[in-house]
């Protein structure tokens, strides 16, 4: 079966290259990925996938399926780009890897049993849609989730930061400044909140960082600021610590409201992300297949400072998020225009092919060897309950 997967995928090289190139040449920003979504779905339809477009009523999201029953192996796509920069983090190649792995596995899924599922997840740069999908129960019946990310070095799956994008608004009356010199304003409440937060930060855990900006503080000196707003980015190594900071900010804001009688409102200005919890058994299995197919040098687990919407999924189902080097020129930096161009290089497409084969073969291992799947699931439940 593994050899059939490899042979079948070799017949799809042009389709995968064209997909990667199309996404590169037609970059679309978060939640505007109309052409990308349609192109991917057309390719999946060509390979006899059952496709639900506008999945969960989310524009540019989709779910594609082939096969029946368990184990249900899920891959994920991210296909948004950065405005005026394009695919500088390689989402075009990430999608190519996931689509390629899905198509490869689909070629044998009716023979070995189980299901292959590919979910298109728009808007990753704005917090992503995976958290919403988790809340809607999309992953409740899925056995494992895998996604490989292009990078400048090949690394095992590690962790990411827990992120809470918290907004805080204070509202006061709209009055003329020169007639109300003694009145407290919404801007007073904002400044008092920030000053209080800065005063108590010394007692916060070391694995916690809070960045803030006054996103609204009035627009003319003639009127007292009536609507003032702060945006916080709470970043921590785990969700428990991030929630600790969230609670502290709420306590401060509520105290300020009580002190100067300026009401407050909290909101999330983007989707929050939990930290990524890597399933080590699944990671080990994928790394083995990666080496078997030609990528020998694999660095230890990479822990990234950024947030990943996959983090939410990893608290629901066993997940991995390894990194695949797509460059053979050490001068190229991740997140650069040169990195985006490198996604179309012959070396990058070769690495994409190896990663896709390894993702598909890992799925076959899990489907054909129940003890491996049980090991993955046992680790997940033990980690979740610890």
GROMACS .gro file of C-alpha atoms in nm:
model
  386
    1UNK     CA    1   0.000   0.000   0.000
    2UNK     CA    2   0.282   0.239   0.083
    3UNK     CA    3   0.443   0.180  -0.255
    4UNK     CA    4   0.108   0.239  -0.425
    5UNK     CA    5   0.080   0.574  -0.246
    6UNK     CA    6   0.427   0.679  -0.358
    7UNK     CA    7   0.362   0.569  -0.716
    8UNK     CA    8   0.025   0.741  -0.733
    9UNK     CA    9   0.159   1.065  -0.595
   10UNK     CA   10   0.426   1.072  -0.865
   11UNK     CA   11   0.143   1.108  -1.120
   12UNK     CA   12   0.014   1.420  -0.937
   13UNK     CA   13   0.333   1.625  -0.939
   14UNK     CA   14   0.210   1.872  -1.200
   15UNK     CA   15  -0.119   1.931  -1.018
   16UNK     CA   16   0.060   1.998  -0.689
   17UNK     CA   17   0.316   2.227  -0.851
   18UNK     CA   18   0.038   2.418  -1.028
   19UNK     CA   19  -0.153   2.453  -0.700
   20UNK     CA   20   0.150   2.591  -0.519
   21UNK     CA   21   0.226   2.829  -0.805
   22UNK     CA   22  -0.135   2.949  -0.836
   23UNK     CA   23  -0.156   3.037  -0.467
   24UNK     CA   24   0.178   3.216  -0.487
   25UNK     CA   25   0.075   3.420  -0.791
   26UNK     CA   26  -0.273   3.500  -0.655
   27UNK     CA   27  -0.220   3.581  -0.285
   28UNK     CA   28  -0.534   3.661  -0.087
   29UNK     CA   29  -0.555   3.807   0.261
   30UNK     CA   30  -0.726   3.647   0.561
   31UNK     CA   31  -1.096   3.565   0.503
   32UNK     CA   32  -1.069   3.681   0.140
   33UNK     CA   33  -0.931   3.354   0.003
   34UNK     CA   34  -1.209   3.302  -0.254
   35UNK     CA   35  -0.995   3.198  -0.550
   36UNK     CA   36  -0.765   2.985  -0.336
   37UNK     CA   37  -1.056   2.794  -0.185
   38UNK     CA   38  -1.218   2.731  -0.524
   39UNK     CA   39  -0.891   2.616  -0.681
   40UNK     CA   40  -0.823   2.368  -0.400
   41UNK     CA   41  -1.178   2.233  -0.407
   42UNK     CA   42  -1.166   2.187  -0.784
   43UNK     CA   43  -0.849   1.981  -0.749
   44UNK     CA   44  -1.003   1.769  -0.473
   45UNK     CA   45  -1.318   1.719  -0.677
   46UNK     CA   46  -1.101   1.595  -0.963
   47UNK     CA   47  -0.974   1.329  -0.721
   48UNK     CA   48  -1.327   1.221  -0.620
   49UNK     CA   49  -1.350   1.382  -0.278
   50UNK     CA   50  -1.689   1.465  -0.130
   51UNK     CA   51  -1.667   1.840  -0.056
   52UNK     CA   52  -1.864   2.074   0.168
   53UNK     CA   53  -1.800   2.435   0.069
   54UNK     CA   54  -1.869   2.727   0.302
   55UNK     CA   55  -1.816   2.476   0.579
   56UNK     CA   56  -1.998   2.577   0.901
   57UNK     CA   57  -2.116   2.885   0.709
   58UNK     CA   58  -1.758   3.016   0.712
   59UNK     CA   59  -1.671   3.182   0.382
   60UNK     CA   60  -1.372   3.015   0.214
   61UNK     CA   61  -1.370   2.716   0.451
   62UNK     CA   62  -1.431   2.363   0.327
   63UNK     CA   63  -1.430   2.002   0.440
   64UNK     CA   64  -1.336   1.728   0.193
   65UNK     CA   65  -1.379   1.356   0.266
   66UNK     CA   66  -1.307   1.019   0.114
   67UNK     CA   67  -1.348   0.673   0.264
   68UNK     CA   68  -1.570   0.556   0.547
   69UNK     CA   69  -1.547   0.503   0.919
   70UNK     CA   70  -1.251   0.504   1.154
   71UNK     CA   71  -0.966   0.576   1.186
   72UNK     CA   72  -1.038   0.924   1.060
   73UNK     CA   73  -0.715   1.092   0.952
   74UNK     CA   74  -0.735   1.469   0.913
   75UNK     CA   75  -0.504   1.714   0.737
   76UNK     CA   76  -0.545   2.092   0.741
   77UNK     CA   77  -0.491   2.372   0.488
   78UNK     CA   78  -0.407   2.737   0.551
   79UNK     CA   79  -0.404   2.953   0.240
   80UNK     CA   80  -0.413   3.319   0.342
   81UNK     CA   81  -0.130   3.558   0.257
   82UNK     CA   82  -0.005   3.885   0.405
   83UNK     CA   83  -0.118   4.206   0.237
   84UNK     CA   84   0.147   4.348   0.000
   85UNK     CA   85   0.388   4.070   0.104
   86UNK     CA   86   0.232   3.752  -0.030
   87UNK     CA   87   0.315   3.403   0.096
   88UNK     CA   88   0.622   3.498   0.298
   89UNK     CA   89   0.547   3.221   0.550
   90UNK     CA   90   0.477   2.959   0.284
   91UNK     CA   91   0.106   2.891   0.327
   92UNK     CA   92   0.092   2.811  -0.043
   93UNK     CA   93   0.336   2.524   0.010
   94UNK     CA   94   0.174   2.419   0.339
   95UNK     CA   95  -0.150   2.377   0.147
   96UNK     CA   96   0.030   2.187  -0.127
   97UNK     CA   97   0.169   1.944   0.134
   98UNK     CA   98  -0.170   1.884   0.294
   99UNK     CA   99  -0.356   1.848  -0.037
  100UNK     CA  100  -0.086   1.617  -0.172
  101UNK     CA  101  -0.095   1.397   0.141
  102UNK     CA  102  -0.476   1.381   0.126
  103UNK     CA  103  -0.482   1.284  -0.240
  104UNK     CA  104  -0.209   1.025  -0.186
  105UNK     CA  105  -0.391   0.862   0.105
  106UNK     CA  106  -0.721   0.874  -0.081
  107UNK     CA  107  -0.575   0.653  -0.353
  108UNK     CA  108  -0.569   0.354  -0.116
  109UNK     CA  109  -0.825   0.447   0.149
  110UNK     CA  110  -1.096   0.218   0.008
  111UNK     CA  111  -0.855  -0.075   0.030
  112UNK     CA  112  -0.725  -0.023   0.383
  113UNK     CA  113  -1.034   0.124   0.550
  114UNK     CA  114  -1.084   0.442   0.744
  115UNK     CA  115  -1.130   0.796   0.615
  116UNK     CA  116  -0.916   1.080   0.493
  117UNK     CA  117  -1.040   1.430   0.571
  118UNK     CA  118  -0.900   1.763   0.456
  119UNK     CA  119  -1.025   2.084   0.614
  120UNK     CA  120  -0.965   2.427   0.464
  121UNK     CA  121  -0.906   2.680   0.741
  122UNK     CA  122  -0.908   3.046   0.630
  123UNK     CA  123  -0.789   3.349   0.824
  124UNK     CA  124  -0.487   3.208   1.008
  125UNK     CA  125  -0.311   3.546   1.028
  126UNK     CA  126  -0.612   3.688   1.213
  127UNK     CA  127  -0.639   3.411   1.469
  128UNK     CA  128  -0.775   3.143   1.240
  129UNK     CA  129  -1.098   2.946   1.223
  130UNK     CA  130  -0.986   2.625   1.392
  131UNK     CA  131  -1.098   2.744   1.735
  132UNK     CA  132  -1.448   2.799   1.598
  133UNK     CA  133  -1.440   2.453   1.442
  134UNK     CA  134  -1.338   2.302   1.776
  135UNK     CA  135  -1.632   2.472   1.949
  136UNK     CA  136  -1.865   2.343   1.677
  137UNK     CA  137  -1.753   1.984   1.744
  138UNK     CA  138  -1.578   1.932   1.409
  139UNK     CA  139  -1.291   1.737   1.566
  140UNK     CA  140  -1.497   1.535   1.817
  141UNK     CA  141  -1.502   1.228   1.592
  142UNK     CA  142  -1.156   1.260   1.433
  143UNK     CA  143  -0.868   1.034   1.541
  144UNK     CA  144  -0.558   1.240   1.453
  145UNK     CA  145  -0.474   1.573   1.290
  146UNK     CA  146  -0.150   1.644   1.104
  147UNK     CA  147  -0.011   1.951   0.930
  148UNK     CA  148   0.347   2.021   0.819
  149UNK     CA  149   0.475   2.378   0.790
  150UNK     CA  150   0.744   2.505   0.549
  151UNK     CA  151   1.046   2.659   0.721
  152UNK     CA  152   1.421   2.716   0.688
  153UNK     CA  153   1.504   2.407   0.896
  154UNK     CA  154   1.340   2.070   0.951
  155UNK     CA  155   1.224   2.028   1.312
  156UNK     CA  156   1.005   1.796   1.509
  157UNK     CA  157   0.671   1.925   1.629
  158UNK     CA  158   0.695   2.133   1.947
  159UNK     CA  159   0.477   2.394   2.116
  160UNK     CA  160   0.343   2.744   2.056
  161UNK     CA  161   0.224   3.031   2.275
  162UNK     CA  162  -0.122   3.066   2.421
  163UNK     CA  163  -0.264   3.396   2.297
  164UNK     CA  164  -0.557   3.604   2.424
  165UNK     CA  165  -0.626   3.914   2.207
  166UNK     CA  166  -0.822   4.111   2.464
  167UNK     CA  167  -0.994   4.443   2.403
  168UNK     CA  168  -1.112   4.681   2.676
  169UNK     CA  169  -1.336   4.982   2.618
  170UNK     CA  170  -1.433   5.258   2.862
  171UNK     CA  171  -1.724   5.491   2.787
  172UNK     CA  172  -1.798   5.836   2.934
  173UNK     CA  173  -2.018   6.131   2.840
  174UNK     CA  174  -1.938   6.341   2.535
  175UNK     CA  175  -1.880   6.687   2.684
  176UNK     CA  176  -1.706   7.010   2.588
  177UNK     CA  177  -1.358   7.019   2.739
  178UNK     CA  178  -1.357   7.381   2.855
  179UNK     CA  179  -1.687   7.341   3.041
  180UNK     CA  180  -1.598   7.012   3.216
  181UNK     CA  181  -1.241   7.044   3.343
  182UNK     CA  182  -1.312   6.838   3.656
  183UNK     CA  183  -1.486   6.543   3.488
  184UNK     CA  184  -1.327   6.200   3.462
  185UNK     CA  185  -1.305   6.070   3.107
  186UNK     CA  186  -1.277   5.735   2.938
  187UNK     CA  187  -0.914   5.820   2.863
  188UNK     CA  188  -0.850   5.872   3.235
  189UNK     CA  189  -0.982   5.520   3.291
  190UNK     CA  190  -0.756   5.381   3.018
  191UNK     CA  191  -0.445   5.549   3.157
  192UNK     CA  192  -0.522   5.444   3.513
  193UNK     CA  193  -0.570   5.085   3.399
  194UNK     CA  194  -0.239   5.079   3.214
  195UNK     CA  195  -0.049   5.245   3.498
  196UNK     CA  196  -0.192   4.999   3.751
  197UNK     CA  197  -0.110   4.703   3.526
  198UNK     CA  198   0.248   4.824   3.481
  199UNK     CA  199   0.284   4.862   3.859
  200UNK     CA  200   0.189   4.502   3.936
  201UNK     CA  201   0.362   4.327   3.643
  202UNK     CA  202   0.666   4.253   3.860
  203UNK     CA  203   0.468   3.982   4.036
  204UNK     CA  204   0.360   3.808   3.717
  205UNK     CA  205   0.504   3.469   3.606
  206UNK     CA  206   0.815   3.477   3.386
  207UNK     CA  207   0.640   3.283   3.109
  208UNK     CA  208   0.389   3.564   3.057
  209UNK     CA  209   0.402   3.878   2.844
  210UNK     CA  210   0.138   4.146   2.797
  211UNK     CA  211   0.167   4.397   2.513
  212UNK     CA  212  -0.082   4.682   2.484
  213UNK     CA  213  -0.177   4.976   2.268
  214UNK     CA  214  -0.430   5.257   2.314
  215UNK     CA  215  -0.637   5.196   2.001
  216UNK     CA  216  -0.874   5.487   2.068
  217UNK     CA  217  -0.832   5.785   2.299
  218UNK     CA  218  -1.033   6.066   2.149
  219UNK     CA  219  -1.009   6.262   1.827
  220UNK     CA  220  -1.026   6.633   1.920
  221UNK     CA  221  -0.913   6.849   2.212
  222UNK     CA  222  -1.250   7.031   2.209
  223UNK     CA  223  -1.437   6.727   2.345
  224UNK     CA  224  -1.363   6.498   2.635
  225UNK     CA  225  -1.274   6.148   2.511
  226UNK     CA  226  -1.599   5.956   2.535
  227UNK     CA  227  -1.492   5.619   2.391
  228UNK     CA  228  -1.141   5.504   2.477
  229UNK     CA  229  -1.004   5.161   2.408
  230UNK     CA  230  -0.703   4.941   2.485
  231UNK     CA  231  -0.601   4.632   2.295
  232UNK     CA  232  -0.396   4.377   2.487
  233UNK     CA  233  -0.206   4.081   2.348
  234UNK     CA  234  -0.163   3.833   2.631
  235UNK     CA  235   0.104   3.578   2.543
  236UNK     CA  236   0.198   3.287   2.769
  237UNK     CA  237   0.349   2.941   2.752
  238UNK     CA  238   0.015   2.785   2.850
  239UNK     CA  239  -0.352   2.872   2.864
  240UNK     CA  240  -0.369   2.865   3.245
  241UNK     CA  241  -0.107   3.142   3.269
  242UNK     CA  242  -0.275   3.345   2.993
  243UNK     CA  243  -0.606   3.323   3.179
  244UNK     CA  244  -0.430   3.442   3.497
  245UNK     CA  245  -0.335   3.764   3.315
  246UNK     CA  246  -0.684   3.796   3.168
  247UNK     CA  247  -0.835   3.778   3.516
  248UNK     CA  248  -0.589   4.037   3.653
  249UNK     CA  249  -0.675   4.285   3.377
  250UNK     CA  250  -1.046   4.238   3.446
  251UNK     CA  251  -0.988   4.298   3.817
  252UNK     CA  252  -0.798   4.619   3.745
  253UNK     CA  253  -1.057   4.748   3.497
  254UNK     CA  254  -1.345   4.673   3.731
  255UNK     CA  255  -1.163   4.850   4.015
  256UNK     CA  256  -1.108   5.155   3.792
  257UNK     CA  257  -1.477   5.153   3.701
  258UNK     CA  258  -1.571   5.145   4.068
  259UNK     CA  259  -1.319   5.415   4.156
  260UNK     CA  260  -1.411   5.679   3.896
  261UNK     CA  261  -1.751   5.554   3.777
  262UNK     CA  262  -1.655   5.498   3.412
  263UNK     CA  263  -1.818   5.173   3.281
  264UNK     CA  264  -1.609   4.916   3.091
  265UNK     CA  265  -1.670   4.650   2.829
  266UNK     CA  266  -1.440   4.358   2.738
  267UNK     CA  267  -1.420   4.191   2.398
  268UNK     CA  268  -1.193   3.970   2.187
  269UNK     CA  269  -1.068   4.152   1.878
  270UNK     CA  270  -0.936   3.830   1.720
  271UNK     CA  271  -0.970   3.459   1.791
  272UNK     CA  272  -0.769   3.341   2.093
  273UNK     CA  273  -0.532   3.043   2.064
  274UNK     CA  274  -0.440   2.777   2.315
  275UNK     CA  275  -0.084   2.649   2.324
  276UNK     CA  276   0.005   2.361   2.091
  277UNK     CA  277   0.038   2.026   2.266
  278UNK     CA  278   0.234   1.789   2.045
  279UNK     CA  279   0.155   1.419   2.056
  280UNK     CA  280   0.499   1.264   2.094
  281UNK     CA  281   0.402   0.917   1.970
  282UNK     CA  282   0.253   1.063   1.653
  283UNK     CA  283   0.553   1.293   1.613
  284UNK     CA  284   0.792   0.996   1.645
  285UNK     CA  285   0.601   0.801   1.382
  286UNK     CA  286   0.604   1.090   1.135
  287UNK     CA  287   0.976   1.157   1.193
  288UNK     CA  288   1.050   0.790   1.120
  289UNK     CA  289   0.866   0.809   0.789
  290UNK     CA  290   1.038   1.135   0.704
  291UNK     CA  291   1.378   0.969   0.749
  292UNK     CA  292   1.269   0.661   0.555
  293UNK     CA  293   1.182   0.884   0.260
  294UNK     CA  294   1.502   1.087   0.251
  295UNK     CA  295   1.491   1.373   0.503
  296UNK     CA  296   1.750   1.251   0.751
  297UNK     CA  297   1.853   1.560   0.943
  298UNK     CA  298   1.566   1.647   1.176
  299UNK     CA  299   1.623   1.900   1.451
  300UNK     CA  300   1.466   1.865   1.797
  301UNK     CA  301   1.117   1.991   1.870
  302UNK     CA  302   1.069   2.357   1.785
  303UNK     CA  303   0.882   2.578   2.032
  304UNK     CA  304   0.762   2.897   1.866
  305UNK     CA  305   0.674   3.230   2.024
  306UNK     CA  306   0.380   3.286   1.792
  307UNK     CA  307   0.031   3.154   1.843
  308UNK     CA  308  -0.119   2.876   1.631
  309UNK     CA  309  -0.488   2.810   1.589
  310UNK     CA  310  -0.391   2.443   1.574
  311UNK     CA  311  -0.325   2.477   1.947
  312UNK     CA  312  -0.700   2.469   2.014
  313UNK     CA  313  -0.731   2.151   1.807
  314UNK     CA  314  -0.443   1.984   1.995
  315UNK     CA  315  -0.644   2.002   2.318
  316UNK     CA  316  -0.923   1.808   2.147
  317UNK     CA  317  -0.743   1.545   1.935
  318UNK     CA  318  -0.383   1.417   1.894
  319UNK     CA  319  -0.191   1.663   1.672
  320UNK     CA  320   0.150   1.730   1.524
  321UNK     CA  321   0.287   2.042   1.354
  322UNK     CA  322   0.640   1.961   1.230
  323UNK     CA  323   0.854   2.197   1.021
  324UNK     CA  324   1.006   2.112   0.684
  325UNK     CA  325   1.306   2.293   0.542
  326UNK     CA  326   1.234   2.413   0.189
  327UNK     CA  327   1.557   2.601   0.126
  328UNK     CA  328   1.905   2.496   0.015
  329UNK     CA  329   2.042   2.849   0.058
  330UNK     CA  330   2.121   2.944   0.417
  331UNK     CA  331   2.103   3.317   0.339
  332UNK     CA  332   1.724   3.303   0.296
  333UNK     CA  333   1.528   3.414   0.602
  334UNK     CA  334   1.187   3.289   0.705
  335UNK     CA  335   0.912   3.546   0.655
  336UNK     CA  336   1.089   3.721   0.367
  337UNK     CA  337   1.005   3.774   0.001
  338UNK     CA  338   1.296   3.545  -0.083
  339UNK     CA  339   1.136   3.273   0.128
  340UNK     CA  340   0.810   3.318  -0.061
  341UNK     CA  341   0.994   3.280  -0.393
  342UNK     CA  342   1.173   2.972  -0.259
  343UNK     CA  343   0.840   2.789  -0.221
  344UNK     CA  344   0.841   2.742  -0.600
  345UNK     CA  345   1.196   2.610  -0.627
  346UNK     CA  346   1.262   2.250  -0.739
  347UNK     CA  347   1.414   2.181  -0.396
  348UNK     CA  348   1.105   2.308  -0.214
  349UNK     CA  349   0.872   2.103  -0.432
  350UNK     CA  350   1.087   1.794  -0.370
  351UNK     CA  351   1.068   1.854   0.006
  352UNK     CA  352   0.693   1.906  -0.028
  353UNK     CA  353   0.664   1.569  -0.197
  354UNK     CA  354   0.864   1.391   0.074
  355UNK     CA  355   0.663   1.558   0.350
  356UNK     CA  356   0.334   1.465   0.180
  357UNK     CA  357   0.442   1.103   0.135
  358UNK     CA  358   0.549   1.088   0.500
  359UNK     CA  359   0.216   1.233   0.616
  360UNK     CA  360   0.029   0.975   0.408
  361UNK     CA  361   0.246   0.684   0.522
  362UNK     CA  362   0.202   0.786   0.885
  363UNK     CA  363  -0.172   0.762   0.829
  364UNK     CA  364  -0.134   0.415   0.678
  365UNK     CA  365   0.070   0.304   0.981
  366UNK     CA  366  -0.210   0.418   1.211
  367UNK     CA  367  -0.485   0.258   1.004
  368UNK     CA  368  -0.309  -0.076   0.959
  369UNK     CA  369  -0.159  -0.102   1.309
  370UNK     CA  370  -0.418  -0.061   1.583
  371UNK     CA  371  -0.154  -0.071   1.858
  372UNK     CA  372   0.014   0.240   1.716
  373UNK     CA  373  -0.315   0.428   1.710
  374UNK     CA  374  -0.386   0.316   2.066
  375UNK     CA  375  -0.045   0.443   2.175
  376UNK     CA  376  -0.119   0.784   2.021
  377UNK     CA  377  -0.462   0.803   2.184
  378UNK     CA  378  -0.343   0.680   2.524
  379UNK     CA  379  -0.076   0.951   2.534
  380UNK     CA  380  -0.333   1.212   2.438
  381UNK     CA  381  -0.581   1.115   2.710
  382UNK     CA  382  -0.306   1.090   2.972
  383UNK     CA  383  -0.174   1.435   2.878
  384UNK     CA  384  -0.519   1.592   2.877
  385UNK     CA  385  -0.604   1.448   3.218
  386UNK     CA  386  -0.273   1.534   3.384
   0.00000   0.00000   0.00000
